[in-house]
Amino acid sequence: MLMRLTSRQRAFLRSRAHSLKPVVHIGSAGVTEATTLSLSEAFHTRELLKVRIQEGASGTTREIAEALAAGVDDAQVVQTIGRVAVLYRPFPEDPELRLPGA
């Protein structure tokens, strides 16, 4: 079940994501099955991910981030800034990040 993040929760996640390095890179091909699979695998070990989107990718950063989140169960876009998106998906059992107000 996908719960909507509050502004306070998004701010908390943004602060946690600040020091992260991008683990998934989206090339000029945009969102493909391979990139969605790579993102899904990365979510097995992390709840919060940064994604870097190459300059030549088709679509805006927000559109690409939304497409990535839609391709992975329960993933949500926390923030897009420049060519970087932050995505969040809590672990199904025993989430590591305790969101404020959750």
Short mmCIF file of N, CA and C in Angstrom, two decimals:
data_model
loop_
_atom_site.label_atom_id
_atom_site.label_comp_id
_atom_site.label_asym_id
_atom_site.label_seq_id
_atom_site.Cartn_x
_atom_site.Cartn_y
_atom_site.Cartn_z
N MET A 1 0.84 -1.18 0.00
CA MET A 1 0.00 0.00 0.00
C MET A 1 0.89 1.25 0.00
N LEU A 2 0.64 2.12 -0.91
CA LEU A 2 1.46 3.32 -1.08
C LEU A 2 0.90 4.45 -0.23
N MET A 3 1.68 4.88 0.77
CA MET A 3 1.25 6.02 1.57
C MET A 3 1.87 7.29 1.02
N ARG A 4 1.12 8.34 1.04
CA ARG A 4 1.61 9.62 0.52
C ARG A 4 2.50 10.27 1.57
N LEU A 5 3.65 10.77 1.12
CA LEU A 5 4.58 11.43 2.03
C LEU A 5 4.12 12.84 2.35
N THR A 6 4.23 13.21 3.61
CA THR A 6 3.92 14.59 4.01
C THR A 6 5.14 15.47 3.71
N SER A 7 4.96 16.77 3.77
CA SER A 7 6.08 17.68 3.51
C SER A 7 7.17 17.51 4.57
N ARG A 8 6.78 17.22 5.78
CA ARG A 8 7.76 16.99 6.86
C ARG A 8 8.57 15.72 6.60
N GLN A 9 7.90 14.67 6.13
CA GLN A 9 8.60 13.42 5.81
C GLN A 9 9.53 13.61 4.62
N ARG A 10 9.07 14.35 3.60
CA ARG A 10 9.93 14.62 2.44
C ARG A 10 11.17 15.41 2.86
N ALA A 11 11.00 16.39 3.75
CA ALA A 11 12.14 17.17 4.24
C ALA A 11 13.13 16.28 4.99
N PHE A 12 12.61 15.36 5.79
CA PHE A 12 13.47 14.41 6.51
C PHE A 12 14.25 13.54 5.53
N LEU A 13 13.57 13.03 4.51
CA LEU A 13 14.23 12.17 3.52
C LEU A 13 15.24 12.97 2.69
N ARG A 14 14.92 14.21 2.34
CA ARG A 14 15.87 15.05 1.61
C ARG A 14 17.15 15.25 2.41
N SER A 15 17.01 15.47 3.72
CA SER A 15 18.19 15.67 4.56
C SER A 15 19.04 14.40 4.61
N ARG A 16 18.41 13.25 4.64
CA ARG A 16 19.13 11.97 4.64
C ARG A 16 19.79 11.70 3.30
N ALA A 17 19.20 12.17 2.22
CA ALA A 17 19.71 11.89 0.88
C ALA A 17 20.85 12.82 0.48
N HIS A 18 21.02 13.91 1.22
CA HIS A 18 22.01 14.92 0.83
C HIS A 18 23.40 14.34 0.60
N SER A 19 23.85 13.45 1.45
CA SER A 19 25.21 12.91 1.35
C SER A 19 25.32 11.68 0.46
N LEU A 20 24.22 11.19 -0.08
CA LEU A 20 24.25 9.99 -0.92
C LEU A 20 24.82 10.28 -2.29
N LYS A 21 25.46 9.28 -2.86
CA LYS A 21 25.93 9.34 -4.25
C LYS A 21 24.89 8.65 -5.12
N PRO A 22 24.72 9.08 -6.37
CA PRO A 22 23.78 8.40 -7.26
C PRO A 22 24.21 6.95 -7.50
N VAL A 23 23.27 6.03 -7.39
CA VAL A 23 23.58 4.61 -7.60
C VAL A 23 23.03 4.10 -8.93
N VAL A 24 22.10 4.83 -9.51
CA VAL A 24 21.54 4.45 -10.81
C VAL A 24 21.71 5.66 -11.73
N HIS A 25 22.14 5.39 -12.96
CA HIS A 25 22.33 6.45 -13.95
C HIS A 25 21.42 6.16 -15.14
N ILE A 26 20.67 7.17 -15.56
CA ILE A 26 19.76 7.04 -16.69
C ILE A 26 20.43 7.69 -17.89
N GLY A 27 20.61 6.92 -18.95
CA GLY A 27 21.27 7.42 -20.15
C GLY A 27 20.29 8.02 -21.14
N SER A 28 20.77 8.21 -22.35
CA SER A 28 19.95 8.85 -23.39
C SER A 28 18.77 7.98 -23.81
N ALA A 29 18.82 6.68 -23.52
CA ALA A 29 17.70 5.79 -23.85
C ALA A 29 16.52 6.01 -22.92
N GLY A 30 16.74 6.71 -21.82
CA GLY A 30 15.65 6.99 -20.88
C GLY A 30 15.36 5.80 -19.99
N VAL A 31 14.11 5.68 -19.57
CA VAL A 31 13.70 4.60 -18.69
C VAL A 31 13.47 3.35 -19.52
N THR A 32 14.28 2.34 -19.26
CA THR A 32 14.14 1.06 -19.95
C THR A 32 13.88 -0.02 -18.92
N GLU A 33 13.60 -1.21 -19.40
CA GLU A 33 13.39 -2.34 -18.50
C GLU A 33 14.65 -2.60 -17.67
N ALA A 34 15.81 -2.43 -18.29
CA ALA A 34 17.08 -2.65 -17.58
C ALA A 34 17.29 -1.64 -16.46
N THR A 35 16.95 -0.37 -16.69
CA THR A 35 17.13 0.63 -15.64
C THR A 35 16.13 0.42 -14.51
N THR A 36 14.93 0.00 -14.85
CA THR A 36 13.93 -0.29 -13.83
C THR A 36 14.37 -1.48 -12.99
N LEU A 37 14.92 -2.50 -13.63
CA LEU A 37 15.42 -3.67 -12.92
C LEU A 37 16.59 -3.29 -12.01
N SER A 38 17.49 -2.45 -12.51
CA SER A 38 18.63 -1.98 -11.73
C SER A 38 18.15 -1.21 -10.50
N LEU A 39 17.16 -0.38 -10.68
CA LEU A 39 16.60 0.39 -9.57
C LEU A 39 15.95 -0.53 -8.55
N SER A 40 15.20 -1.50 -9.03
CA SER A 40 14.54 -2.46 -8.15
C SER A 40 15.57 -3.24 -7.33
N GLU A 41 16.67 -3.65 -7.96
CA GLU A 41 17.72 -4.37 -7.24
C GLU A 41 18.39 -3.47 -6.20
N ALA A 42 18.58 -2.21 -6.53
CA ALA A 42 19.19 -1.28 -5.58
C ALA A 42 18.29 -1.08 -4.37
N PHE A 43 16.97 -1.14 -4.56
CA PHE A 43 16.04 -0.99 -3.45
C PHE A 43 16.03 -2.21 -2.53
N HIS A 44 16.66 -3.30 -2.92
CA HIS A 44 16.75 -4.46 -2.03
C HIS A 44 17.70 -4.19 -0.86
N THR A 45 18.66 -3.29 -1.05
CA THR A 45 19.64 -3.00 0.01
C THR A 45 19.51 -1.60 0.59
N ARG A 46 18.76 -0.73 -0.07
CA ARG A 46 18.61 0.65 0.39
C ARG A 46 17.14 1.07 0.31
N GLU A 47 16.78 1.98 1.18
CA GLU A 47 15.42 2.54 1.11
C GLU A 47 15.39 3.87 0.37
N LEU A 48 16.52 4.54 0.33
CA LEU A 48 16.61 5.88 -0.24
C LEU A 48 17.70 5.88 -1.30
N LEU A 49 17.36 6.31 -2.51
CA LEU A 49 18.31 6.27 -3.63
C LEU A 49 18.36 7.59 -4.36
N LYS A 50 19.54 7.91 -4.87
CA LYS A 50 19.70 9.03 -5.79
C LYS A 50 19.89 8.45 -7.18
N VAL A 51 19.26 9.10 -8.15
CA VAL A 51 19.36 8.69 -9.55
C VAL A 51 19.85 9.89 -10.35
N ARG A 52 20.90 9.70 -11.13
CA ARG A 52 21.41 10.77 -12.00
C ARG A 52 20.87 10.55 -13.40
N ILE A 53 20.38 11.62 -14.01
CA ILE A 53 19.79 11.55 -15.34
C ILE A 53 20.68 12.32 -16.30
N GLN A 54 21.13 11.62 -17.34
CA GLN A 54 22.04 12.21 -18.31
C GLN A 54 21.36 13.35 -19.06
N GLU A 55 22.17 14.30 -19.49
CA GLU A 55 21.67 15.49 -20.20
C GLU A 55 20.82 15.13 -21.42
N GLY A 56 21.21 14.11 -22.17
CA GLY A 56 20.52 13.78 -23.41
C GLY A 56 19.27 12.92 -23.25
N ALA A 57 18.89 12.60 -22.02
CA ALA A 57 17.72 11.76 -21.79
C ALA A 57 16.45 12.49 -22.22
N SER A 58 15.53 11.74 -22.80
CA SER A 58 14.28 12.36 -23.27
C SER A 58 13.34 12.56 -22.09
N GLY A 59 12.75 13.73 -22.01
CA GLY A 59 11.83 14.04 -20.93
C GLY A 59 12.51 14.86 -19.84
N THR A 60 11.68 15.43 -18.97
CA THR A 60 12.21 16.21 -17.85
C THR A 60 12.64 15.27 -16.74
N THR A 61 13.40 15.80 -15.82
CA THR A 61 13.84 15.00 -14.67
C THR A 61 12.64 14.48 -13.90
N ARG A 62 11.63 15.32 -13.72
CA ARG A 62 10.43 14.92 -12.97
C ARG A 62 9.69 13.79 -13.69
N GLU A 63 9.54 13.90 -15.01
CA GLU A 63 8.85 12.85 -15.78
C GLU A 63 9.59 11.52 -15.68
N ILE A 64 10.90 11.57 -15.79
CA ILE A 64 11.70 10.35 -15.72
C ILE A 64 11.63 9.75 -14.32
N ALA A 65 11.71 10.59 -13.29
CA ALA A 65 11.62 10.12 -11.91
C ALA A 65 10.26 9.47 -11.64
N GLU A 66 9.19 10.08 -12.13
CA GLU A 66 7.85 9.51 -11.96
C GLU A 66 7.73 8.17 -12.67
N ALA A 67 8.32 8.06 -13.86
CA ALA A 67 8.29 6.79 -14.60
C ALA A 67 9.07 5.71 -13.86
N LEU A 68 10.20 6.08 -13.27
CA LEU A 68 10.98 5.11 -12.49
C LEU A 68 10.20 4.65 -11.26
N ALA A 69 9.58 5.59 -10.55
CA ALA A 69 8.82 5.24 -9.36
C ALA A 69 7.63 4.36 -9.71
N ALA A 70 7.01 4.61 -10.85
CA ALA A 70 5.87 3.79 -11.28
C ALA A 70 6.32 2.38 -11.64
N GLY A 71 7.56 2.23 -12.08
CA GLY A 71 8.07 0.92 -12.48
C GLY A 71 8.50 0.03 -11.33
N VAL A 72 8.58 0.59 -10.12
CA VAL A 72 9.00 -0.16 -8.93
C VAL A 72 7.88 -0.06 -7.90
N ASP A 73 7.43 -1.19 -7.38
CA ASP A 73 6.33 -1.21 -6.41
C ASP A 73 6.65 -0.33 -5.20
N ASP A 74 5.71 0.51 -4.83
CA ASP A 74 5.75 1.35 -3.63
C ASP A 74 6.86 2.39 -3.60
N ALA A 75 7.51 2.66 -4.72
CA ALA A 75 8.55 3.71 -4.75
C ALA A 75 7.88 5.07 -4.95
N GLN A 76 8.48 6.09 -4.34
CA GLN A 76 7.95 7.44 -4.44
C GLN A 76 9.07 8.42 -4.74
N VAL A 77 8.73 9.46 -5.47
CA VAL A 77 9.69 10.52 -5.74
C VAL A 77 9.70 11.45 -4.54
N VAL A 78 10.88 11.65 -3.96
CA VAL A 78 11.03 12.56 -2.83
C VAL A 78 11.34 13.96 -3.34
N GLN A 79 12.26 14.03 -4.33
CA GLN A 79 12.73 15.33 -4.80
C GLN A 79 13.39 15.17 -6.16
N THR A 80 13.27 16.19 -6.98
CA THR A 80 14.08 16.29 -8.19
C THR A 80 14.75 17.65 -8.15
N ILE A 81 16.03 17.66 -8.44
CA ILE A 81 16.76 18.92 -8.46
C ILE A 81 17.84 18.80 -9.53
N GLY A 82 17.78 19.70 -10.49
CA GLY A 82 18.71 19.60 -11.62
C GLY A 82 18.47 18.31 -12.38
N ARG A 83 19.51 17.52 -12.55
CA ARG A 83 19.40 16.23 -13.25
C ARG A 83 19.47 15.06 -12.27
N VAL A 84 19.12 15.30 -11.01
CA VAL A 84 19.17 14.27 -9.98
C VAL A 84 17.79 14.11 -9.35
N ALA A 85 17.40 12.85 -9.15
CA ALA A 85 16.13 12.56 -8.48
C ALA A 85 16.42 11.71 -7.25
N VAL A 86 15.63 11.90 -6.21
CA VAL A 86 15.73 11.10 -5.00
C VAL A 86 14.44 10.28 -4.91
N LEU A 87 14.60 8.96 -4.78
CA LEU A 87 13.45 8.05 -4.68
C LEU A 87 13.50 7.32 -3.35
N TYR A 88 12.32 7.00 -2.83
CA TYR A 88 12.21 6.31 -1.54
C TYR A 88 11.25 5.14 -1.67
N ARG A 89 11.65 4.02 -1.10
CA ARG A 89 10.77 2.87 -0.96
C ARG A 89 11.12 2.18 0.35
N PRO A 90 10.19 2.17 1.32
CA PRO A 90 10.51 1.53 2.61
C PRO A 90 10.63 0.02 2.45
N PHE A 91 11.47 -0.57 3.28
CA PHE A 91 11.55 -2.03 3.30
C PHE A 91 10.19 -2.56 3.73
N PRO A 92 9.71 -3.66 3.11
CA PRO A 92 8.39 -4.19 3.47
C PRO A 92 8.28 -4.56 4.95
N GLU A 93 9.36 -5.14 5.48
CA GLU A 93 9.37 -5.49 6.90
C GLU A 93 10.51 -4.75 7.57
N ASP A 94 10.23 -4.14 8.70
CA ASP A 94 11.24 -3.46 9.49
C ASP A 94 11.99 -2.38 8.73
N PRO A 95 11.33 -1.28 8.36
CA PRO A 95 12.00 -0.18 7.67
C PRO A 95 13.15 0.40 8.51
N GLU A 96 14.25 0.75 7.86
CA GLU A 96 15.40 1.34 8.55
C GLU A 96 15.13 2.80 8.91
N LEU A 97 14.54 3.53 7.98
CA LEU A 97 14.27 4.95 8.21
C LEU A 97 12.90 5.11 8.88
N ARG A 98 12.90 5.71 10.05
CA ARG A 98 11.65 5.98 10.76
C ARG A 98 11.20 7.39 10.39
N LEU A 99 10.14 7.47 9.62
CA LEU A 99 9.65 8.77 9.16
C LEU A 99 8.93 9.49 10.28
N PRO A 100 9.12 10.81 10.39
CA PRO A 100 8.40 11.57 11.41
C PRO A 100 6.89 11.54 11.12
N GLY A 101 6.13 11.34 12.16
CA GLY A 101 4.67 11.33 12.02
C GLY A 101 4.11 10.07 11.39
N ALA A 102 4.93 9.03 11.24
CA ALA A 102 4.43 7.78 10.63
C ALA A 102 4.02 6.79 11.69
#
